[in-house]
XYZ file of C-alpha atoms in Angstrom:
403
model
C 120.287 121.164 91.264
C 116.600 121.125 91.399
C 115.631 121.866 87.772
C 113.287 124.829 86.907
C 109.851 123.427 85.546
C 107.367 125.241 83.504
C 103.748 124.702 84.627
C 100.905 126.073 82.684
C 97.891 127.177 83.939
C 95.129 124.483 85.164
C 91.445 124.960 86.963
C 91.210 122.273 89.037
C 87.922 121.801 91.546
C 88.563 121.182 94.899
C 86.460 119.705 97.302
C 87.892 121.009 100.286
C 87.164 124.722 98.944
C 84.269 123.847 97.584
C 85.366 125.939 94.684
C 87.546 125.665 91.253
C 91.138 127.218 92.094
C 93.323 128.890 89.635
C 96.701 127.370 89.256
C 99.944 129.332 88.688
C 102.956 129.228 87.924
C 105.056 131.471 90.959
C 109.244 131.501 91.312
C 110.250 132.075 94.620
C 113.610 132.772 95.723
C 112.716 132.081 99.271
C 113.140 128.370 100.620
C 110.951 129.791 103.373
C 108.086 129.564 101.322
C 108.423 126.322 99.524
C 105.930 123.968 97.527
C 107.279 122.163 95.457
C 110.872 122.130 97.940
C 108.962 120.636 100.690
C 109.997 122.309 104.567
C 113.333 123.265 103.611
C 114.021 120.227 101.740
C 116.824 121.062 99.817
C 118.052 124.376 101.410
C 120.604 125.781 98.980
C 119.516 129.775 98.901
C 120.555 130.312 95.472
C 117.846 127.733 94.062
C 114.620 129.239 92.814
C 111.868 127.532 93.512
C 108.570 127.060 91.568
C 105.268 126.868 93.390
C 101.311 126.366 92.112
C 99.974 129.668 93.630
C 96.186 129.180 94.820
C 93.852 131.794 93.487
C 89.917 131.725 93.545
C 88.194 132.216 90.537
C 84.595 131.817 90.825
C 81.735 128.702 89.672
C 81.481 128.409 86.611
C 78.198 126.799 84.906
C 80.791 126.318 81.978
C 83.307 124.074 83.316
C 82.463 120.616 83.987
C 82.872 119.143 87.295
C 85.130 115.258 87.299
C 83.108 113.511 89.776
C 85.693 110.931 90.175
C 88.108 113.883 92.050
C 85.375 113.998 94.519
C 85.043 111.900 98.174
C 82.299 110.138 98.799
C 81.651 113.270 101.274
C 82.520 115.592 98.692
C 79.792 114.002 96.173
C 76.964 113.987 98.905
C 77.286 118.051 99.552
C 77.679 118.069 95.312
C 74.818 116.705 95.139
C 72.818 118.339 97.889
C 73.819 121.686 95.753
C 72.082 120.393 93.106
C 68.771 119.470 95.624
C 69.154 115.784 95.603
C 69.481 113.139 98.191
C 71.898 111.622 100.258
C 71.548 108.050 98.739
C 71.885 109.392 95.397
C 76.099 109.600 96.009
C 76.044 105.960 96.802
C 73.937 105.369 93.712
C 75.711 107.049 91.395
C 79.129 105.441 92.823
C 78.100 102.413 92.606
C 77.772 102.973 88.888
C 81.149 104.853 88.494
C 83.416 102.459 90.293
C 81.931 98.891 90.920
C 80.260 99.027 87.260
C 82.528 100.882 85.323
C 80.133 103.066 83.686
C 81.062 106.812 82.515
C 78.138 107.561 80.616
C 75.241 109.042 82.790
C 72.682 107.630 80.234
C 73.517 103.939 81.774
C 72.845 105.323 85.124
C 68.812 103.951 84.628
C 67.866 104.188 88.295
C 68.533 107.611 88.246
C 65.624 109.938 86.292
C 66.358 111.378 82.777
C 65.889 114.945 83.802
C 68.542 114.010 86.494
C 70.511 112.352 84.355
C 70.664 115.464 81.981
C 71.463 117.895 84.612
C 74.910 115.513 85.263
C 75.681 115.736 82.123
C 75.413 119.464 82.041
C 77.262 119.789 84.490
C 79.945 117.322 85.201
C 81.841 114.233 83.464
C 83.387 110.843 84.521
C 87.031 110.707 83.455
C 88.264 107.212 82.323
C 91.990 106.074 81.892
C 93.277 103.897 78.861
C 97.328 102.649 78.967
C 99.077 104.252 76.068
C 101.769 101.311 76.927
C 101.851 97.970 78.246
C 105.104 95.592 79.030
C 104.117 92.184 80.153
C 106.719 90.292 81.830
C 108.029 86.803 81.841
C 106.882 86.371 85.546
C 103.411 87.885 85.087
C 104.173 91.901 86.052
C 102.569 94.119 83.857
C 103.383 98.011 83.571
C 101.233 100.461 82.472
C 101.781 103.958 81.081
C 98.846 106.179 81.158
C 99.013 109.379 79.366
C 97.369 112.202 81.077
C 95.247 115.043 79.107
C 97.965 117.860 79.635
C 99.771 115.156 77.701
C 102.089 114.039 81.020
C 102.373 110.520 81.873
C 102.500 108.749 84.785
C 102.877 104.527 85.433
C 101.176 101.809 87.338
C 102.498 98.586 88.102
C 100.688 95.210 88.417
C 102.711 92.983 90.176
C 101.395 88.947 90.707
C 101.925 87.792 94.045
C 101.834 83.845 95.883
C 98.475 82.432 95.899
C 97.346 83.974 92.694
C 96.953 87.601 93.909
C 97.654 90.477 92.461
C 98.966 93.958 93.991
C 99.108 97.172 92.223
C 101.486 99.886 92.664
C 100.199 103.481 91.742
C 101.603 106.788 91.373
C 100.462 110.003 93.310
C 102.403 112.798 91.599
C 103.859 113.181 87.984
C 107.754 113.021 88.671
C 108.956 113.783 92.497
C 110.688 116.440 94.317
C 112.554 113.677 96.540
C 115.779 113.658 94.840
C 116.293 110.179 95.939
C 119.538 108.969 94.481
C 118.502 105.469 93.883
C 115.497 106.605 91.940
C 114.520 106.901 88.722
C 111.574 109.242 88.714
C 113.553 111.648 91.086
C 115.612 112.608 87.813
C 112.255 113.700 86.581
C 111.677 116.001 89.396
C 108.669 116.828 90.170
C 105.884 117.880 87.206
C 102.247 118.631 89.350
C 100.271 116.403 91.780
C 97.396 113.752 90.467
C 94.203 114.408 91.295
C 92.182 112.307 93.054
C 90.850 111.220 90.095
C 93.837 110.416 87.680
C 94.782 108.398 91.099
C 91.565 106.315 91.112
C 91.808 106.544 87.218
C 94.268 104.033 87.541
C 92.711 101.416 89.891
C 89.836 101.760 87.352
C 91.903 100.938 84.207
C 93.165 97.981 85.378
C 90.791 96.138 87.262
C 88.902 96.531 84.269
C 90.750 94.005 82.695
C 92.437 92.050 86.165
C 91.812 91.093 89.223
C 93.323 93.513 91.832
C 93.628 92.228 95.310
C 95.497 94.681 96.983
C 96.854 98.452 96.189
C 100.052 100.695 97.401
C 100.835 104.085 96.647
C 104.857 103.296 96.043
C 104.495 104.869 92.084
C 105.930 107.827 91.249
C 105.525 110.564 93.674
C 105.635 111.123 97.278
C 101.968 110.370 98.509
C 102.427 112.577 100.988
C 103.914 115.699 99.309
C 100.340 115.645 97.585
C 98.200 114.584 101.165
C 94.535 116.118 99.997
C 94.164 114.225 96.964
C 95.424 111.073 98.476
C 93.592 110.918 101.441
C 90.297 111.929 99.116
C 91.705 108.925 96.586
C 91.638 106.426 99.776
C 88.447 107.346 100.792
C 86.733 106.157 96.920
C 89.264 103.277 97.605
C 87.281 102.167 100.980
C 83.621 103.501 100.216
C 81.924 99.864 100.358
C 79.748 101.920 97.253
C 83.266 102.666 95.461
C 85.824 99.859 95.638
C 85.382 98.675 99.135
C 89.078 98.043 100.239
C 89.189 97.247 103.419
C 92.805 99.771 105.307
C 94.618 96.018 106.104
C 94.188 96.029 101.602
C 96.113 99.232 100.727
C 99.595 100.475 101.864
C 100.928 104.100 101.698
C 104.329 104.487 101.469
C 106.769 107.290 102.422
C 110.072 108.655 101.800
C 109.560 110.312 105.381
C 107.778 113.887 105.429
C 107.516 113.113 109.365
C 104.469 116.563 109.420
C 102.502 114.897 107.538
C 103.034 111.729 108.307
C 101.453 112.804 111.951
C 98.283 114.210 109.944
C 97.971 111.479 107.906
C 97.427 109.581 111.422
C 94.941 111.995 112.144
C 93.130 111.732 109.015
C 92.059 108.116 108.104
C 93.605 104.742 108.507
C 96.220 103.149 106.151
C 99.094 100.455 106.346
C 101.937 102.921 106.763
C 105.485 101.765 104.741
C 108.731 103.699 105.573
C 111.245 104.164 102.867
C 114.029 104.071 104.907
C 117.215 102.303 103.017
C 120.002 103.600 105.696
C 120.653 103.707 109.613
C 122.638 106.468 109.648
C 121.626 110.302 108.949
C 125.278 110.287 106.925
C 124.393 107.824 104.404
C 120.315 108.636 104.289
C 121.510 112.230 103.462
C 122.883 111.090 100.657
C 120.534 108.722 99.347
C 117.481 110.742 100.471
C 117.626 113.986 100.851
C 114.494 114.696 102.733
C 116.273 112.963 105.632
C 118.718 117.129 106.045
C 115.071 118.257 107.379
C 113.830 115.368 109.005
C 116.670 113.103 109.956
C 116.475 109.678 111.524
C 115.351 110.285 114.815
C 112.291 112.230 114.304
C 110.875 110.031 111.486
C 111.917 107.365 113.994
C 109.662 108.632 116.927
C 106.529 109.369 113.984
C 106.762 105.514 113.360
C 106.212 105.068 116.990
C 103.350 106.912 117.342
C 101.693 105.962 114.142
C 98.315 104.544 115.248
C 98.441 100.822 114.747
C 95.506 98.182 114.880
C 96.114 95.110 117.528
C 98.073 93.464 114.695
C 99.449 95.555 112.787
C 103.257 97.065 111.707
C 105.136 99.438 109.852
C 106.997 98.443 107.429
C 110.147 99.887 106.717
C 111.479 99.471 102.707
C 115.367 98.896 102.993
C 116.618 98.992 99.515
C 120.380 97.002 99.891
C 122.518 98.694 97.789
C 126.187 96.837 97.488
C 128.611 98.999 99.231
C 126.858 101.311 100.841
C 124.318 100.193 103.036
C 124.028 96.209 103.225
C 127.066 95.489 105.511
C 126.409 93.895 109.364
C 127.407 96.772 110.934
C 123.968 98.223 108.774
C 122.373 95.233 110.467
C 123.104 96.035 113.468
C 122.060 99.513 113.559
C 118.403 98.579 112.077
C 118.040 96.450 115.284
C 118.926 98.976 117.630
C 116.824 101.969 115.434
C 113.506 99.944 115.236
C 113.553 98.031 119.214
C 110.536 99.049 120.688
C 108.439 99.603 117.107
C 105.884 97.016 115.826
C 107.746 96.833 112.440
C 108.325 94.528 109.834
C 111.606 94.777 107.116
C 111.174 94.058 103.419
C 115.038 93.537 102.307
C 114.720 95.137 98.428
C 117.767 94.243 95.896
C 118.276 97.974 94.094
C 117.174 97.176 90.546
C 119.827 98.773 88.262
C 119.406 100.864 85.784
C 121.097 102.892 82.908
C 122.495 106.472 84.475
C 123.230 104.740 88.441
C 126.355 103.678 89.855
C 124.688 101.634 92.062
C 125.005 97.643 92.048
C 122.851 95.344 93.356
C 124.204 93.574 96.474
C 125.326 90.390 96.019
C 123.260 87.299 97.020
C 125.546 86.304 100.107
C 125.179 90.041 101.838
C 121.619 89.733 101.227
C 120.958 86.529 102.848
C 123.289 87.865 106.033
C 121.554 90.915 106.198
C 118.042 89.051 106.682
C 119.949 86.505 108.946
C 120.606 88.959 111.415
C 117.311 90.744 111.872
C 115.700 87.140 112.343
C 117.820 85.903 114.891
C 117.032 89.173 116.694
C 112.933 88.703 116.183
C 112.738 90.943 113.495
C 110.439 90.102 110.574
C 112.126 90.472 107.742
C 111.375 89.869 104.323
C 113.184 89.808 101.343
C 111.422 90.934 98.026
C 112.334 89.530 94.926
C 112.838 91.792 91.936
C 109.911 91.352 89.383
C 109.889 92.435 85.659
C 113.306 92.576 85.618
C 112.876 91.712 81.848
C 110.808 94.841 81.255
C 110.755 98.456 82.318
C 109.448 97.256 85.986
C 111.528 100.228 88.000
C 109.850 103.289 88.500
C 110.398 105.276 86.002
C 111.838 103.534 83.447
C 109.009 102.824 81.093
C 108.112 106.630 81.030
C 111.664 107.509 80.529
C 112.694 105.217 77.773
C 109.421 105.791 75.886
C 109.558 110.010 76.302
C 113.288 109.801 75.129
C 112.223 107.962 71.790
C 109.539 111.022 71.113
């Protein structure tokens, strides 16, 4: 059962409206009109469903503008508002995310009066963990406490050659339901802002070296697609962060709408949480898979646009007894011929609360067997901070059931 969540009210600006929205809390009995139960997700009729409803409420000189929630777009019309030039944006960007600065008085190319007016009317939000584990292989998890005191986790995980990737979260909780997952037992809280997604790129590489980001955190990135696709464009801006697409990977449980208009709307390596070939067992383990089953999230992946050298690539999480047997092989062949795709092979990380086991090493290494004899790419992933509370979720959870 989807549990019934409490949301209080927020203003939040938004860009796209140009305009600070009212949110509310809204039950609806109707799984016609769903937000948080994405496109009939989980159709039961006598669920109620909770929703943000959108209401304007007018500019107020009063509340302060985040900068960091707006694109680099967003911060040139900003900015215009306020009679200033276009290369101010990049200016002041520069300062937010390349220098690290959050106090407008350090912003010295820009003039005092200017500098004043910022500060009258907007701020520059800055994350600091509440919680790190360190691992004995390197990985370090982060939990970030949020100011409607929520949390949320990021994950720096070291890879070959010295680099480092970081795994961030898009939404506080999920409204997946994945079975295999953690933060699906959450369900889902409220969307990050743009900012408190940035916000965690910040925090970190303030103190490491980030090489490379993906958006496999808590959350379904694209259950919350405005704020992520404003959070990728800081990500790129060469006056933000300057990540190059080929840098940062989105990755997706399979809401195959939006997956189109994410297509549409700017580029990203695409990753496919996929974990089953049949629309029996995905049910089960993922139940966005009763609205869009197998074949239509298999014909998005084929249209995805893809550079000359570039591939999807599908997550398969091998869970022992369920999902890692040849026959399994055999199926992922047939489902992905035609489709520029790659296969990371993912051992399910146990935790307290699953009856799931990790597959055992021999089914693993005939799993990956098959899909390279057949010219598949496939990868196998090894589990890292296995020592500490690496899964998603788990940190959050085992810290919020102390309190």
């Amino acid at each position: 059962m989807l549990r019934k969540r409490l949301l209080s009210k927020s203003l939040i600006f938004s860009p796209a409206w140009n305009s600070f929205k009212i949110f509310s809390e809204e039950k609806l009995e109707s799984p016609e009109a769903l937000r948080y139960n994405p496109k009939g997700l989980f159709p039961e009729p006598e669920l109620f469903f909770t929703r943000l409803a959108l209401k304007r409420k007018p500019m107020s000189t009063t509340v302060k503008i985040d900068l960091k929630d707006l694109s680099p777009d967003a911060l040139i019309e900003f900015l215009a508002g306020m009679g200033k030039e276009t290369f101010r944006a990049g200016q002041m960007m520069r300062w937010i995310y390349q220098r690290g600065v959050s106090d407008f008085a350090a912003m010295t190319d820009l003039a005092k009066t200017f500098r004043d007016e910022l500060g009258q009317r907007c701020y520059i939000s800055s994350f600091s963990p509440e919680a790190v584990e360190v691992s004995f292989d390197g990985t370090r998890k982060f939990l970030f406490r949020l100011d409607d005191g929520k949390s949320i986790e990021t994950v720096l995980i070291p890879m070959e050659g010295g680099r480092n990737t970081l795994c961030i979260s898009t939404q506080v909780g999920c409204a997946m339901q994945c079975s295999f997952c953690l933060t699906g037992t959450f369900g889902l809280e409220r969307d990050l802002s743009a900012a408190e997604i940035v916000n965690q790129v910040c925090a970190v590489r303030a103190q490491h070296a980030v090489d490379n980001i993906v958006l496999m955190g808590m959350g379904e990135p694209l259950h919350n697609l405005d704020n992520v696709v404003a959070a990728l464009q800081i990500l790129y801006a060469p006056t933000g962060f300057d990540y190059g697409p080929r840098k940062v990977t989105l990755s997706t449980a399979g809401l195959v709408p939006e997956l189109y208009e994410l297509g549409r709307r700017i580029k990203v390596n695409l990753a496919v949480s996929l974990n089953a070939t049949t629309d029996e067992v995905r049910n089960q383990l993922m139940p966005v898979n009763r609205r869009y089953p197998l074949k239509e999230l298999i014909e998005a992946c084929r249209e995805f646009p893809l550079a000359p050298r570039q591939r999807v690539t599908f997550e398969y999480i091998l869970i022992r007894d369920v999902n890692d047997s040849q026959a399994d092989a055999r199926r992922l062949v047939k489902l992905l011929h035609g489709i520029k795709a790659k296969v990371n092979l993912i051992p399910f990380n146990e935790h307290a609360g699953s009856g799931f086991r990790q597959p055992t090493e021999a089914a693993m290494r005939s799993f990956q067997t098959y899909l390279l004899e057949r010219q598949i790419v496939a990868v196998r992933r090894a589990g890292k901070g296995q020592d500490i509370s690496a899964a998603c979720g788990q940190l959050k959870g085992r810290l919020e059931d102390k309190q």
